Amino acid sequence: MLEDRIRSWDGEEVVVRFDHLTGTWMFVCIHSRKLGPACGGTRMKTYPDLEGALADAMKLSAAMTLKMAVADMPFGGGKAVLAIPLAFAEDQRTELIKRYADMVESLGGNFQTGPDINTSIADMDLIGERTRHVVCRSRERGGSGDPGPYTARGVFHGICASVNHAFGSPKLQGRSVLVQGVGDVGSRLAEQLVAAGARVLISDVATERVQRLVDSIGATPIPPEEAIGSDCDVYSPCALGGTLNAGTIPQLRCRIVAGSANNQLAEPDDADRLRAANILYAPDFVINAGGVLYAWGLEALGWSRETIDARHRGIGDTLANIYSAAERGGVSTEAAAIRIAAARLSAGDRAATSIQRGPL
Ligand code: NAD
């Protein structure tokens, strides 16, 4: 039940609005503001039921808290879901987005948003007409534009660090990488991997996207239903969450899992299942932080391009530290990454407490 889910959530706040004109439920989940305002994208999607929509928003928002903390950003975690009905008509989109923008504005900066699945840079422009608490507007409107290529950049560095840890060299020549999902992030990643000498396998339900990359970079196509069981050094999930679960993990034929998709593990135990299978897992909230580092770094923190490049390379260094810590501690890489986030969050707690107390 919705009520039980909200009562038992470990986040700070759930803001709910029902948009009568379109039948859309809007959920803004603010998981944590310990390190700063809650930041996270806005996902627009039709869900089988309302509880699934809320659960998605909660899980994604908690992942944003971890992402910001491990990336050492002065922001918290949040996420918005616009659960549109099956009968949603695209010509209702503009007005819906405007009403949603008013909801974001009403939160007074406690929640700052950006694009996510099925919301675009044009949508961010529209939101930006009614609130300043949005990133990734178009460059013409003064925003940072599409974060996808920067997410891909971070994943690329993460793959190099993972290959280095597993095989003793970061070089990608001769290594095979299967990119599952060649959309905004996956297509850019595939291009970088080919340029670095990797043998790239690609898989997507959108056959025209696959064909374009086969033609342009010479990638090898893999049918969607064969992606999980394909032999490769690195499996890079860049489509949907939940592809790592009790059913799929035993079928994996890779040494490394390192991709951009959010919430790749269907449940927490999957991290231990990967470890038991001797598969090195790059925690999703660590490796996919490149877009966040770019958008909030540039727009909210005024970072230079050099700083952003350095922070993208830093994703590889962070993963290397996580892998070593996991081995030392005899825990999964997910658990080691969560420990880093927890330490930053409890330091944030102490800072917040001392601010509340004022000078002694
Ligand atoms: P996208 O929508 O542009 O691309 C996703 C691709 O996955 C599409 O080409 C789609 O056809 C394909 N796909 C869907 N279902 C599939 C399936 N079952 N098998 C194979 N392919 C399938 O999305 P994106 O922006 O490239 O993001 C990819 C993933 O990375 C998403 O999970 C997203 O949440 C996550 N992510 C993206 C960013 C970003 O900056 N764009 C940042 C962090 C995380």
Short mmCIF file of C-alpha atoms in Angstrom, two decimals, residues 44-339:
data_model
loop_
_atom_site.label_atom_id
_atom_site.label_comp_id
_atom_site.label_asym_id
_atom_site.label_seq_id
_atom_site.Cartn_x
_atom_site.Cartn_y
_atom_site.Cartn_z
CA MET A 44 8.00 10.43 -17.28
CA LYS A 45 6.57 6.96 -17.69
CA THR A 46 3.43 4.83 -17.64
CA TYR A 47 3.57 2.36 -14.74
CA PRO A 48 1.44 -0.75 -14.24
CA ASP A 49 0.28 0.72 -10.92
CA LEU A 50 0.73 3.71 -8.65
CA GLU A 51 2.77 1.83 -6.09
CA GLY A 52 5.30 0.87 -8.77
CA ALA A 53 5.66 4.54 -9.72
CA LEU A 54 6.25 5.62 -6.14
CA ALA A 55 8.66 2.74 -5.53
CA ASP A 56 10.66 3.75 -8.61
CA ALA A 57 10.85 7.39 -7.49
CA MET A 58 11.95 6.35 -3.98
CA LYS A 59 14.62 3.93 -5.18
CA LEU A 60 16.00 6.37 -7.77
CA SER A 61 16.05 9.18 -5.24
CA ALA A 62 18.00 7.08 -2.69
CA ALA A 63 20.49 6.23 -5.46
CA MET A 64 20.94 9.98 -6.10
CA THR A 65 21.90 10.46 -2.44
CA LEU A 66 24.59 7.81 -2.81
CA LYS A 67 25.70 9.21 -6.18
CA MET A 68 26.15 12.75 -4.86
CA ALA A 69 27.88 11.56 -1.69
CA VAL A 70 30.41 9.28 -3.43
CA ALA A 71 31.06 11.95 -6.08
CA ASP A 72 31.72 14.36 -3.19
CA MET A 73 29.17 16.88 -4.44
CA PRO A 74 27.48 19.36 -2.08
CA PHE A 75 24.03 18.06 -2.97
CA GLY A 76 21.50 15.57 -1.69
CA GLY A 77 19.37 13.01 -3.48
CA GLY A 78 15.92 13.38 -4.97
CA LYS A 79 13.94 12.22 -7.98
CA ALA A 80 10.63 13.01 -9.62
CA VAL A 81 8.31 10.64 -11.42
CA LEU A 82 5.46 11.81 -13.61
CA ALA A 83 3.31 8.69 -13.86
CA ILE A 84 1.31 9.34 -17.02
CA PRO A 85 -1.73 7.21 -17.92
CA LEU A 86 -1.67 4.88 -20.93
CA ALA A 87 -4.05 7.22 -22.72
CA PHE A 88 -1.73 10.23 -22.31
CA ALA A 89 -1.73 12.35 -25.47
CA GLU A 90 1.54 14.05 -26.48
CA ASP A 91 -0.29 17.33 -27.14
CA GLN A 92 -0.95 17.51 -23.36
CA ARG A 93 2.76 17.44 -22.63
CA THR A 94 3.55 21.17 -22.66
CA GLU A 95 0.81 22.10 -20.20
CA LEU A 96 1.61 19.12 -17.95
CA ILE A 97 5.29 20.08 -17.83
CA LYS A 98 4.34 23.67 -16.95
CA ARG A 99 2.16 22.52 -14.07
CA TYR A 100 4.96 20.22 -12.91
CA ALA A 101 7.41 23.15 -13.11
CA ASP A 102 5.13 25.08 -10.73
CA MET A 103 5.32 22.13 -8.33
CA VAL A 104 9.14 22.22 -8.45
CA GLU A 105 9.08 25.98 -7.86
CA SER A 106 6.77 25.52 -4.85
CA LEU A 107 9.47 23.42 -3.18
CA GLY A 108 11.63 26.53 -2.86
CA GLY A 109 14.91 25.02 -4.09
CA ASN A 110 14.80 21.98 -1.79
CA PHE A 111 14.52 19.95 -4.98
CA GLN A 112 16.43 20.70 -8.18
CA THR A 113 15.77 18.70 -11.29
CA GLY A 114 17.09 17.74 -14.72
CA PRO A 115 16.20 15.28 -17.52
CA ASP A 116 15.69 11.54 -17.14
CA ILE A 117 13.92 8.84 -19.12
CA ASN A 118 11.33 10.41 -21.48
CA THR A 119 12.06 14.02 -20.53
CA SER A 120 14.18 16.17 -22.80
CA ILE A 121 16.28 19.30 -22.93
CA ALA A 122 13.23 21.05 -24.46
CA ASP A 123 11.22 20.01 -21.38
CA MET A 124 13.95 21.49 -19.16
CA ASP A 125 13.69 24.75 -21.15
CA LEU A 126 9.99 24.81 -20.42
CA ILE A 127 10.53 24.08 -16.72
CA GLY A 128 13.16 26.83 -16.68
CA GLU A 129 10.54 29.38 -17.73
CA ARG A 130 8.79 28.87 -14.37
CA THR A 131 11.55 27.96 -11.93
CA ARG A 132 15.31 28.37 -11.71
CA HIS A 133 15.66 25.02 -9.93
CA VAL A 134 16.49 23.08 -13.08
CA VAL A 135 19.68 22.10 -14.93
CA CYS A 136 20.33 20.93 -18.49
CA ARG A 137 18.30 23.58 -20.29
CA SER A 138 19.54 24.09 -23.83
CA ARG A 139 22.76 26.03 -24.32
CA GLU A 140 20.77 28.77 -26.11
CA ARG A 141 18.79 29.23 -22.91
CA GLY A 142 21.94 29.34 -20.78
CA GLY A 143 21.85 25.71 -19.62
CA SER A 144 24.44 22.95 -19.98
CA GLY A 145 22.44 20.90 -22.50
CA ASP A 146 22.47 17.12 -22.86
CA PRO A 147 24.37 15.35 -20.04
CA GLY A 148 24.40 11.99 -21.89
CA PRO A 149 27.82 12.36 -23.56
CA TYR A 150 29.35 13.26 -20.19
CA THR A 151 27.75 10.29 -18.49
CA ALA A 152 29.30 8.19 -21.26
CA ARG A 153 32.70 9.79 -20.60
CA GLY A 154 32.52 8.84 -16.93
CA VAL A 155 31.48 5.27 -17.78
CA PHE A 156 34.41 5.04 -20.19
CA HIS A 157 36.88 6.00 -17.42
CA GLY A 158 35.10 3.56 -15.11
CA ILE A 159 35.48 0.73 -17.61
CA CYS A 160 39.22 1.46 -18.00
CA ALA A 161 39.68 1.37 -14.20
CA SER A 162 37.68 -1.86 -13.96
CA VAL A 163 39.69 -3.50 -16.75
CA ASN A 164 42.86 -2.40 -15.00
CA HIS A 165 41.73 -3.96 -11.74
CA ALA A 166 40.60 -7.23 -13.31
CA PHE A 167 43.33 -7.71 -15.93
CA GLY A 168 46.27 -5.64 -14.65
CA SER A 169 46.23 -3.05 -17.47
CA PRO A 170 43.73 -0.29 -18.34
CA LYS A 171 44.34 -0.81 -22.08
CA LEU A 172 41.22 -1.72 -24.01
CA GLN A 173 42.92 -3.12 -27.10
CA GLY A 174 41.70 -6.65 -27.57
CA ARG A 175 39.11 -6.38 -24.80
CA SER A 176 35.49 -7.07 -25.68
CA VAL A 177 32.73 -4.85 -24.31
CA LEU A 178 29.03 -5.51 -24.77
CA VAL A 179 27.00 -2.28 -24.62
CA GLN A 180 23.35 -3.09 -23.93
CA GLY A 181 21.28 -0.09 -25.00
CA VAL A 182 22.80 2.30 -27.54
CA GLY A 183 20.75 5.41 -26.85
CA ASP A 184 22.09 8.75 -25.72
CA VAL A 185 24.75 7.29 -23.39
CA GLY A 186 25.39 3.86 -24.90
CA SER A 187 26.01 5.10 -28.45
CA ARG A 188 28.62 7.65 -27.25
CA LEU A 189 30.23 5.03 -25.05
CA ALA A 190 30.42 2.54 -27.94
CA GLU A 191 32.16 5.17 -30.09
CA GLN A 192 34.75 5.91 -27.39
CA LEU A 193 35.38 2.22 -26.79
CA VAL A 194 36.00 1.54 -30.48
CA ALA A 195 38.32 4.57 -30.64
CA ALA A 196 40.27 3.08 -27.71
CA GLY A 197 40.72 -0.22 -29.55
CA ALA A 198 38.06 -2.35 -27.85
CA ARG A 199 35.99 -4.93 -29.70
CA VAL A 200 32.48 -3.61 -29.21
CA LEU A 201 29.30 -5.68 -29.23
CA ILE A 202 26.01 -3.77 -29.17
CA SER A 203 22.46 -4.73 -28.43
CA ASP A 204 19.26 -2.71 -28.52
CA VAL A 205 15.57 -3.27 -29.15
CA ALA A 206 15.71 -0.28 -31.53
CA THR A 207 17.16 -2.02 -34.59
CA GLU A 208 17.77 1.21 -36.55
CA ARG A 209 20.06 2.49 -33.77
CA VAL A 210 22.01 -0.75 -33.85
CA GLN A 211 22.35 -0.61 -37.62
CA ARG A 212 23.60 3.00 -37.50
CA LEU A 213 26.45 2.01 -35.16
CA VAL A 214 27.23 -1.15 -37.07
CA ASP A 215 27.67 1.04 -40.16
CA SER A 216 29.51 3.92 -38.49
CA ILE A 217 31.92 2.21 -36.08
CA GLY A 218 31.87 -1.42 -37.12
CA ALA A 219 30.32 -2.71 -33.89
CA THR A 220 29.01 -6.29 -33.81
CA PRO A 221 25.24 -6.59 -33.28
CA ILE A 222 23.85 -9.01 -30.69
CA PRO A 223 20.11 -9.82 -30.54
CA PRO A 224 18.51 -8.33 -27.36
CA GLU A 225 17.56 -11.74 -25.94
CA GLU A 226 21.18 -12.97 -26.25
CA ALA A 227 22.87 -9.99 -24.57
CA ILE A 228 22.99 -11.44 -21.05
CA GLY A 229 24.57 -14.76 -22.03
CA SER A 230 27.10 -13.33 -24.52
CA ASP A 231 30.79 -13.95 -24.00
CA CYS A 232 32.64 -10.66 -23.31
CA ASP A 233 35.15 -9.12 -20.93
CA VAL A 234 32.81 -6.27 -19.93
CA TYR A 235 29.02 -6.25 -19.89
CA SER A 236 27.87 -2.61 -19.90
CA PRO A 237 24.14 -2.20 -19.13
CA CYS A 238 23.10 1.14 -20.63
CA ALA A 239 19.38 0.54 -21.16
CA LEU A 240 17.19 -0.31 -18.20
CA GLY A 241 17.63 -1.04 -14.50
CA GLY A 242 17.19 -4.45 -12.87
CA THR A 243 19.12 -6.49 -15.46
CA LEU A 244 21.24 -8.06 -12.69
CA ASN A 245 19.15 -10.50 -10.71
CA ALA A 246 19.06 -14.05 -9.36
CA GLY A 247 18.01 -15.34 -12.78
CA THR A 248 20.46 -13.42 -15.00
CA ILE A 249 23.65 -13.43 -12.88
CA PRO A 250 24.30 -17.18 -13.35
CA GLN A 251 23.98 -16.65 -17.12
CA LEU A 252 26.58 -13.86 -17.34
CA ARG A 253 29.71 -14.73 -19.32
CA CYS A 254 31.76 -11.64 -18.46
CA ARG A 255 34.45 -10.68 -15.94
CA ILE A 256 33.17 -7.13 -15.35
CA VAL A 257 29.80 -5.35 -15.19
CA ALA A 258 30.20 -1.61 -15.74
CA GLY A 259 27.46 0.51 -17.32
CA SER A 260 25.31 3.60 -17.01
CA ALA A 261 21.86 2.22 -16.18
CA ASN A 262 20.40 3.27 -12.83
CA ASN A 263 19.45 0.61 -10.27
CA GLN A 264 21.09 -2.29 -12.11
CA LEU A 265 20.73 -4.65 -9.15
CA ALA A 266 17.18 -5.96 -8.81
CA GLU A 267 17.78 -6.47 -5.06
CA PRO A 268 20.68 -5.82 -2.65
CA ASP A 269 21.70 -9.53 -2.52
CA ASP A 270 22.61 -9.36 -6.20
CA ALA A 271 25.83 -7.55 -5.26
CA ASP A 272 26.91 -10.63 -3.29
CA ARG A 273 25.77 -12.92 -6.09
CA LEU A 274 28.09 -11.06 -8.48
CA ARG A 275 30.95 -11.27 -6.00
CA ALA A 276 30.41 -15.01 -5.54
CA ALA A 277 30.49 -15.42 -9.34
CA ASN A 278 33.85 -13.55 -9.41
CA ILE A 279 32.34 -10.75 -11.50
CA LEU A 280 33.70 -7.29 -10.76
CA TYR A 281 30.74 -4.93 -10.44
CA ALA A 282 31.12 -1.14 -10.85
CA PRO A 283 28.33 0.21 -8.61
CA ASP A 284 25.95 2.09 -10.89
CA PHE A 285 25.69 5.18 -8.71
CA VAL A 286 29.48 5.57 -8.87
CA ILE A 287 30.17 4.90 -12.55
CA ASN A 288 27.21 6.85 -13.94
CA ALA A 289 27.88 10.12 -12.09
CA GLY A 290 29.50 11.82 -15.12
CA GLY A 291 26.33 13.64 -16.20
CA VAL A 292 25.67 14.93 -12.70
CA LEU A 293 29.28 16.09 -12.30
CA TYR A 294 28.94 17.92 -15.60
CA ALA A 295 25.50 19.50 -15.21
CA TRP A 296 25.55 20.50 -11.55
CA GLY A 297 29.31 21.12 -11.64
CA LEU A 298 29.01 23.55 -14.54
CA GLU A 299 25.70 25.20 -13.69
CA ALA A 300 25.58 25.21 -9.89
CA LEU A 301 29.27 25.17 -8.93
CA GLY A 302 30.76 27.14 -11.84
CA TRP A 303 33.38 24.47 -12.63
CA SER A 304 35.69 24.91 -15.60
CA ARG A 305 35.88 22.30 -18.38
CA GLU A 306 39.28 21.23 -16.98
CA THR A 307 37.76 20.60 -13.56
CA ILE A 308 34.94 18.61 -15.11
CA ASP A 309 37.41 16.51 -17.15
CA ALA A 310 39.43 15.86 -14.00
CA ARG A 311 36.29 14.85 -12.09
CA HIS A 312 35.34 12.46 -14.90
CA ARG A 313 38.76 10.83 -14.72
CA GLY A 314 38.25 10.74 -10.95
CA ILE A 315 35.37 8.28 -11.42
CA GLY A 316 38.02 5.73 -12.43
CA ASP A 317 40.13 6.54 -9.35
CA THR A 318 37.10 6.26 -7.08
CA LEU A 319 36.25 2.85 -8.52
CA ALA A 320 39.84 1.66 -8.08
CA ASN A 321 39.64 2.65 -4.39
CA ILE A 322 36.28 0.91 -4.02
CA TYR A 323 37.61 -2.31 -5.57
CA SER A 324 40.62 -2.32 -3.22
CA ALA A 325 38.46 -1.54 -0.19
CA ALA A 326 36.01 -4.31 -1.12
CA GLU A 327 38.84 -6.84 -1.36
CA ARG A 328 40.39 -5.70 1.92
CA GLY A 329 37.05 -5.79 3.71
CA GLY A 330 35.82 -9.03 2.12
CA VAL A 331 32.61 -7.31 1.02
CA SER A 332 30.88 -6.59 -2.28
CA THR A 333 31.91 -3.53 -4.28
CA GLU A 334 28.39 -2.16 -3.72
CA ALA A 335 28.84 -2.44 0.06
CA ALA A 336 32.26 -0.76 -0.14
CA ALA A 337 30.79 2.15 -2.15
CA ILE A 338 27.88 2.53 0.27
CA ARG A 339 30.39 2.75 3.13
#
